[in-house]
């Protein structure tokens, strides 16, 4: 995985990733901006510091400060913060930009962030740049130009967390990777529920779902201790442990595993191609289809087409009138014919009638002139009719019926900034009835999509059927207003004796912690504290796709590109899952990518190779372990086997042993040829359980642990 050294990086195909560099025991990082996001990012970066690897952080801030949100923040830095403008070369050089592995630019001014990123790339062509920015189109252009560049929106990253917390249902996260939509669900098991009640844990790892966490209602028996894993959340329970009614489980599932990719829209034909197709259809006798297609257009297209037809028809009528008057009426000059033709197509037949009578024009000439005048009038009326229809349609757009205010079980979103707008969009996608309350209309397009109340927030809140609402999500930029909204809503629900969990957006983690003591029922999230973990993960070259909260931890959705010198190359997924404490959810295997196949919820026995794309769920601790190659060792097992009655199964049994254990195929076949005998294996508990199940179908075996469970690393 790239470390910023070696071959040049193609910014069009590069996907940032982790690397393992044994020679470099110290990683230097620079954080530009020491607001709430910057301080929380430093805290999360220090989580990656461990022996023998050390993380050293320097920082730049515009103004000196002694009042830190994070207690003793200067002690986390390698040196005191550099005071100055981070856009200046001298300031960046003083902070050590030339030796940094990554620069995190997280000031509140996005223009400053972009300028700093450009200056950073000029001073250090190899440094990884993590930019705080909400300008998605600009971010894509900068990524092409700068390379080794990741842009994250600190405000919108946790929007899904706010939205799903407000739903107060089983879903705690929804995210999309490629064409697949994943859903994280946390809920209690009901009695006699067929897919969960009294099921062993290993059977909850299915083709399109994976168990993430178990919180049992009663203590479960685990004779050999916790399962071997590096995670405090994932894979902790032994695979034979059964789930019972009342237990709380969390799992991930794919909503639409069989997604058919939409075909790419065809390129718009050029004008000469349209004309050629039209002529071909006319000559083939398909003129009627062309006529229908011509008129079955949207309003704007129809207006343009009819106007073009009217102009061409007017020119034709004018030409006809001029020729008729010149050659059929005596004494008419070319100038007179031109002016008389113009008068006719403008509806002035009465003005031309006297002139034609004085010149003794034939009756058929006067009839042709009358028809020309009538045709031109009809064409003008048709154009004015289309214009009037378009104007009236646009006028009535403003008079369309506004969505009705829900009477019950709706979510009230307070605040319509960028976070609020994103929360509203997520709730709309989930078909959740909602009401939006804001003091300023920033997104007018929502007027006809959701019930929208604009005005004084606390006054408008009373008119939202608050007492029958499902929840309130307060996501304004005003911390005190969010608290006030939550307190007002809580008071209303207490009077109705209804359970209520308001969702509150805070700006600091300290306030969130204090609010938990004041309102235990509230769900308070600091947007910056949630986003900071994504910024820290991206600093090590990882592509962060999303985040959510599970088991009091922030879980990141991360993408890896496996390269020859990193800590994932050549590993079985079992070693990655249990050794690093992550959950693989999607694998794009290099060997089958040409066939357009993705492996959802891949098996433990898949071996990673160079070029594979792996998507995982991981805590910040799991990312650190992959970065350092710090893998929890598996348990030692003794496998003894007897000779089966049918010796033909030995070849297949040897193959399965090699696939599931990671031992070389020749050694496994030698073991099968030497039966009865024993062999020592190093396996994680889920590996051992599956190996026992597979081999038991083919020959008599005994598999027993030789040591107690490895110490679980939290």
PDB file of C-alpha atoms in Angstrom, residues 515-663:
ATOM      1  CA  UNK A 515     -25.901  16.586  28.627  1.00  0.00           C
ATOM      2  CA  UNK A 516     -26.001  12.818  29.189  1.00  0.00           C
ATOM      3  CA  UNK A 517     -26.124  13.499  32.940  1.00  0.00           C
ATOM      4  CA  UNK A 518     -28.854  16.140  32.588  1.00  0.00           C
ATOM      5  CA  UNK A 519     -31.035  14.213  30.118  1.00  0.00           C
ATOM      6  CA  UNK A 520     -30.187  10.498  30.209  1.00  0.00           C
ATOM      7  CA  UNK A 521     -32.953   9.772  27.718  1.00  0.00           C
ATOM      8  CA  UNK A 522     -31.523  12.148  25.118  1.00  0.00           C
ATOM      9  CA  UNK A 523     -29.217  11.120  22.273  1.00  0.00           C
ATOM     10  CA  UNK A 524     -26.596  13.854  22.057  1.00  0.00           C
ATOM     11  CA  UNK A 525     -23.967  13.647  19.332  1.00  0.00           C
ATOM     12  CA  UNK A 526     -21.084  15.960  18.628  1.00  0.00           C
ATOM     13  CA  UNK A 527     -20.809  16.131  14.852  1.00  0.00           C
ATOM     14  CA  UNK A 528     -17.125  16.976  15.073  1.00  0.00           C
ATOM     15  CA  UNK A 529     -16.320  14.176  17.511  1.00  0.00           C
ATOM     16  CA  UNK A 530     -17.977  11.677  15.163  1.00  0.00           C
ATOM     17  CA  UNK A 531     -16.283  13.055  12.068  1.00  0.00           C
ATOM     18  CA  UNK A 532     -12.843  13.294  13.694  1.00  0.00           C
ATOM     19  CA  UNK A 533     -12.393   9.526  13.619  1.00  0.00           C
ATOM     20  CA  UNK A 534     -12.975   9.522   9.868  1.00  0.00           C
ATOM     21  CA  UNK A 535     -10.376  12.275   9.422  1.00  0.00           C
ATOM     22  CA  UNK A 536      -7.883  10.360  11.550  1.00  0.00           C
ATOM     23  CA  UNK A 537      -8.416   7.165   9.558  1.00  0.00           C
ATOM     24  CA  UNK A 538      -7.998   9.045   6.277  1.00  0.00           C
ATOM     25  CA  UNK A 539      -4.681  10.447   7.549  1.00  0.00           C
ATOM     26  CA  UNK A 540      -3.201   6.963   7.289  1.00  0.00           C
ATOM     27  CA  UNK A 541      -4.268   6.708   3.656  1.00  0.00           C
ATOM     28  CA  UNK A 542      -7.582   4.961   4.121  1.00  0.00           C
ATOM     29  CA  UNK A 543     -10.688   5.710   2.087  1.00  0.00           C
ATOM     30  CA  UNK A 544     -13.474   6.360   4.619  1.00  0.00           C
ATOM     31  CA  UNK A 545     -16.963   5.804   3.181  1.00  0.00           C
ATOM     32  CA  UNK A 546     -19.104   6.394   6.286  1.00  0.00           C
ATOM     33  CA  UNK A 547     -19.480   5.906  10.021  1.00  0.00           C
ATOM     34  CA  UNK A 548     -22.038   4.937  12.674  1.00  0.00           C
ATOM     35  CA  UNK A 549     -22.241   4.238  16.387  1.00  0.00           C
ATOM     36  CA  UNK A 550     -22.368   0.694  17.780  1.00  0.00           C
ATOM     37  CA  UNK A 551     -21.705  -0.571  21.295  1.00  0.00           C
ATOM     38  CA  UNK A 552     -20.570   2.910  22.443  1.00  0.00           C
ATOM     39  CA  UNK A 553     -17.960   2.994  19.659  1.00  0.00           C
ATOM     40  CA  UNK A 554     -17.685   4.783  16.347  1.00  0.00           C
ATOM     41  CA  UNK A 555     -17.495   2.210  13.565  1.00  0.00           C
ATOM     42  CA  UNK A 556     -15.998   3.283  10.245  1.00  0.00           C
ATOM     43  CA  UNK A 557     -16.759   1.903   6.784  1.00  0.00           C
ATOM     44  CA  UNK A 558     -13.354   1.663   5.111  1.00  0.00           C
ATOM     45  CA  UNK A 559     -12.029   0.661   1.700  1.00  0.00           C
ATOM     46  CA  UNK A 560      -8.659  -1.018   1.117  1.00  0.00           C
ATOM     47  CA  UNK A 561      -6.671  -1.619  -2.025  1.00  0.00           C
ATOM     48  CA  UNK A 562      -4.366  -4.583  -1.397  1.00  0.00           C
ATOM     49  CA  UNK A 563      -0.793  -4.022  -2.572  1.00  0.00           C
ATOM     50  CA  UNK A 564       2.337  -6.146  -2.481  1.00  0.00           C
ATOM     51  CA  UNK A 565       4.019  -4.637   0.585  1.00  0.00           C
ATOM     52  CA  UNK A 566       1.114  -4.067   2.947  1.00  0.00           C
ATOM     53  CA  UNK A 567      -0.194  -5.945   5.949  1.00  0.00           C
ATOM     54  CA  UNK A 568      -3.132  -7.578   4.110  1.00  0.00           C
ATOM     55  CA  UNK A 569      -1.348  -9.186   1.188  1.00  0.00           C
ATOM     56  CA  UNK A 570      -1.478 -12.982   1.273  1.00  0.00           C
ATOM     57  CA  UNK A 571      -3.694 -13.099   4.361  1.00  0.00           C
ATOM     58  CA  UNK A 572      -6.751 -15.281   4.721  1.00  0.00           C
ATOM     59  CA  UNK A 573      -9.842 -13.239   5.513  1.00  0.00           C
ATOM     60  CA  UNK A 574     -10.035 -15.166   8.790  1.00  0.00           C
ATOM     61  CA  UNK A 575      -6.702 -13.639   9.806  1.00  0.00           C
ATOM     62  CA  UNK A 576      -7.926 -10.179   8.796  1.00  0.00           C
ATOM     63  CA  UNK A 577     -11.325 -10.532  10.487  1.00  0.00           C
ATOM     64  CA  UNK A 578     -10.267 -11.996  13.827  1.00  0.00           C
ATOM     65  CA  UNK A 579      -6.625 -10.962  13.960  1.00  0.00           C
ATOM     66  CA  UNK A 580      -7.313  -7.276  13.282  1.00  0.00           C
ATOM     67  CA  UNK A 581     -10.873  -7.214  14.648  1.00  0.00           C
ATOM     68  CA  UNK A 582     -12.775  -6.055  11.549  1.00  0.00           C
ATOM     69  CA  UNK A 583     -15.765  -7.308   9.537  1.00  0.00           C
ATOM     70  CA  UNK A 584     -15.253  -7.765   5.763  1.00  0.00           C
ATOM     71  CA  UNK A 585     -18.514  -7.007   3.952  1.00  0.00           C
ATOM     72  CA  UNK A 586     -17.534  -6.788   0.279  1.00  0.00           C
ATOM     73  CA  UNK A 587     -14.592  -8.053  -1.747  1.00  0.00           C
ATOM     74  CA  UNK A 588     -13.768  -7.226  -5.333  1.00  0.00           C
ATOM     75  CA  UNK A 589     -11.435 -10.064  -6.151  1.00  0.00           C
ATOM     76  CA  UNK A 590      -8.905  -9.315  -8.855  1.00  0.00           C
ATOM     77  CA  UNK A 591      -9.252 -12.788 -10.342  1.00  0.00           C
ATOM     78  CA  UNK A 592     -12.994 -12.492 -11.022  1.00  0.00           C
ATOM     79  CA  UNK A 593     -13.318  -8.766 -11.544  1.00  0.00           C
ATOM     80  CA  UNK A 594     -13.215  -9.217 -15.303  1.00  0.00           C
ATOM     81  CA  UNK A 595     -16.489 -11.122 -14.991  1.00  0.00           C
ATOM     82  CA  UNK A 596     -18.067  -8.226 -13.089  1.00  0.00           C
ATOM     83  CA  UNK A 597     -18.611 -10.225  -9.891  1.00  0.00           C
ATOM     84  CA  UNK A 598     -18.390  -8.963  -6.319  1.00  0.00           C
ATOM     85  CA  UNK A 599     -18.229 -11.202  -3.249  1.00  0.00           C
ATOM     86  CA  UNK A 600     -20.716 -10.065  -0.624  1.00  0.00           C
ATOM     87  CA  UNK A 601     -19.950 -11.145   2.957  1.00  0.00           C
ATOM     88  CA  UNK A 602     -16.897 -13.153   1.795  1.00  0.00           C
ATOM     89  CA  UNK A 603     -15.898 -16.429   3.485  1.00  0.00           C
ATOM     90  CA  UNK A 604     -13.023 -16.718   5.941  1.00  0.00           C
ATOM     91  CA  UNK A 605     -11.020 -19.000   3.646  1.00  0.00           C
ATOM     92  CA  UNK A 606     -10.614 -16.400   0.850  1.00  0.00           C
ATOM     93  CA  UNK A 607      -6.991 -15.276   0.472  1.00  0.00           C
ATOM     94  CA  UNK A 608      -6.259 -11.659  -0.411  1.00  0.00           C
ATOM     95  CA  UNK A 609      -3.979 -10.876  -3.321  1.00  0.00           C
ATOM     96  CA  UNK A 610      -2.552  -7.763  -4.952  1.00  0.00           C
ATOM     97  CA  UNK A 611      -5.231  -5.652  -6.631  1.00  0.00           C
ATOM     98  CA  UNK A 612      -8.145  -6.801  -4.463  1.00  0.00           C
ATOM     99  CA  UNK A 613     -10.538  -4.177  -3.112  1.00  0.00           C
ATOM    100  CA  UNK A 614     -11.742  -4.972   0.396  1.00  0.00           C
ATOM    101  CA  UNK A 615     -14.495  -3.091   2.254  1.00  0.00           C
ATOM    102  CA  UNK A 616     -14.649  -3.564   6.024  1.00  0.00           C
ATOM    103  CA  UNK A 617     -16.349  -2.331   9.177  1.00  0.00           C
ATOM    104  CA  UNK A 618     -13.786  -1.334  11.772  1.00  0.00           C
ATOM    105  CA  UNK A 619     -13.283   0.739  14.883  1.00  0.00           C
ATOM    106  CA  UNK A 620     -10.422   3.223  15.013  1.00  0.00           C
ATOM    107  CA  UNK A 621      -8.490   0.563  16.937  1.00  0.00           C
ATOM    108  CA  UNK A 622      -8.930  -1.930  14.098  1.00  0.00           C
ATOM    109  CA  UNK A 623      -7.541   0.579  11.632  1.00  0.00           C
ATOM    110  CA  UNK A 624      -4.533   1.124  13.860  1.00  0.00           C
ATOM    111  CA  UNK A 625      -3.876  -2.629  14.027  1.00  0.00           C
ATOM    112  CA  UNK A 626      -3.978  -3.006  10.251  1.00  0.00           C
ATOM    113  CA  UNK A 627      -1.721   0.008   9.879  1.00  0.00           C
ATOM    114  CA  UNK A 628       0.881  -1.477  12.238  1.00  0.00           C
ATOM    115  CA  UNK A 629       0.390  -5.119  11.291  1.00  0.00           C
ATOM    116  CA  UNK A 630      -0.457  -5.744  14.953  1.00  0.00           C
ATOM    117  CA  UNK A 631      -2.416  -8.976  14.649  1.00  0.00           C
ATOM    118  CA  UNK A 632      -3.825 -10.933  17.593  1.00  0.00           C
ATOM    119  CA  UNK A 633      -2.405 -14.452  17.467  1.00  0.00           C
ATOM    120  CA  UNK A 634      -4.805 -17.376  17.051  1.00  0.00           C
ATOM    121  CA  UNK A 635      -5.268 -20.160  19.580  1.00  0.00           C
ATOM    122  CA  UNK A 636      -3.271 -23.385  19.306  1.00  0.00           C
ATOM    123  CA  UNK A 637      -5.302 -26.504  18.599  1.00  0.00           C
ATOM    124  CA  UNK A 638      -4.589 -30.221  18.385  1.00  0.00           C
ATOM    125  CA  UNK A 639      -6.251 -32.040  15.500  1.00  0.00           C
ATOM    126  CA  UNK A 640      -6.271 -35.819  15.619  1.00  0.00           C
ATOM    127  CA  UNK A 641      -7.900 -37.941  12.952  1.00  0.00           C
ATOM    128  CA  UNK A 642      -8.516 -41.638  12.336  1.00  0.00           C
ATOM    129  CA  UNK A 643      -8.550 -43.491   9.054  1.00  0.00           C
ATOM    130  CA  UNK A 644     -12.026 -43.301   7.457  1.00  0.00           C
ATOM    131  CA  UNK A 645     -13.849 -46.293   6.087  1.00  0.00           C
ATOM    132  CA  UNK A 646     -13.792 -44.763   2.604  1.00  0.00           C
ATOM    133  CA  UNK A 647     -10.252 -43.693   1.727  1.00  0.00           C
ATOM    134  CA  UNK A 648     -11.484 -41.818  -1.326  1.00  0.00           C
ATOM    135  CA  UNK A 649     -12.437 -38.858   0.898  1.00  0.00           C
ATOM    136  CA  UNK A 650      -8.840 -38.255   1.999  1.00  0.00           C
ATOM    137  CA  UNK A 651      -7.963 -36.127  -1.017  1.00  0.00           C
ATOM    138  CA  UNK A 652     -10.969 -33.839  -0.543  1.00  0.00           C
ATOM    139  CA  UNK A 653     -10.398 -33.721   3.229  1.00  0.00           C
ATOM    140  CA  UNK A 654      -6.797 -32.641   2.689  1.00  0.00           C
ATOM    141  CA  UNK A 655      -7.921 -29.895   0.317  1.00  0.00           C
ATOM    142  CA  UNK A 656     -10.477 -28.578   2.825  1.00  0.00           C
ATOM    143  CA  UNK A 657      -7.921 -28.643   5.626  1.00  0.00           C
ATOM    144  CA  UNK A 658      -5.548 -26.529   3.518  1.00  0.00           C
ATOM    145  CA  UNK A 659      -8.288 -24.051   2.582  1.00  0.00           C
ATOM    146  CA  UNK A 660      -9.605 -23.522   6.112  1.00  0.00           C
ATOM    147  CA  UNK A 661      -6.365 -23.601   8.087  1.00  0.00           C
ATOM    148  CA  UNK A 662      -3.920 -21.811   5.806  1.00  0.00           C
ATOM    149  CA  UNK A 663      -1.442 -24.726   6.004  1.00  0.00           C
TER     150      UNK A 663
END
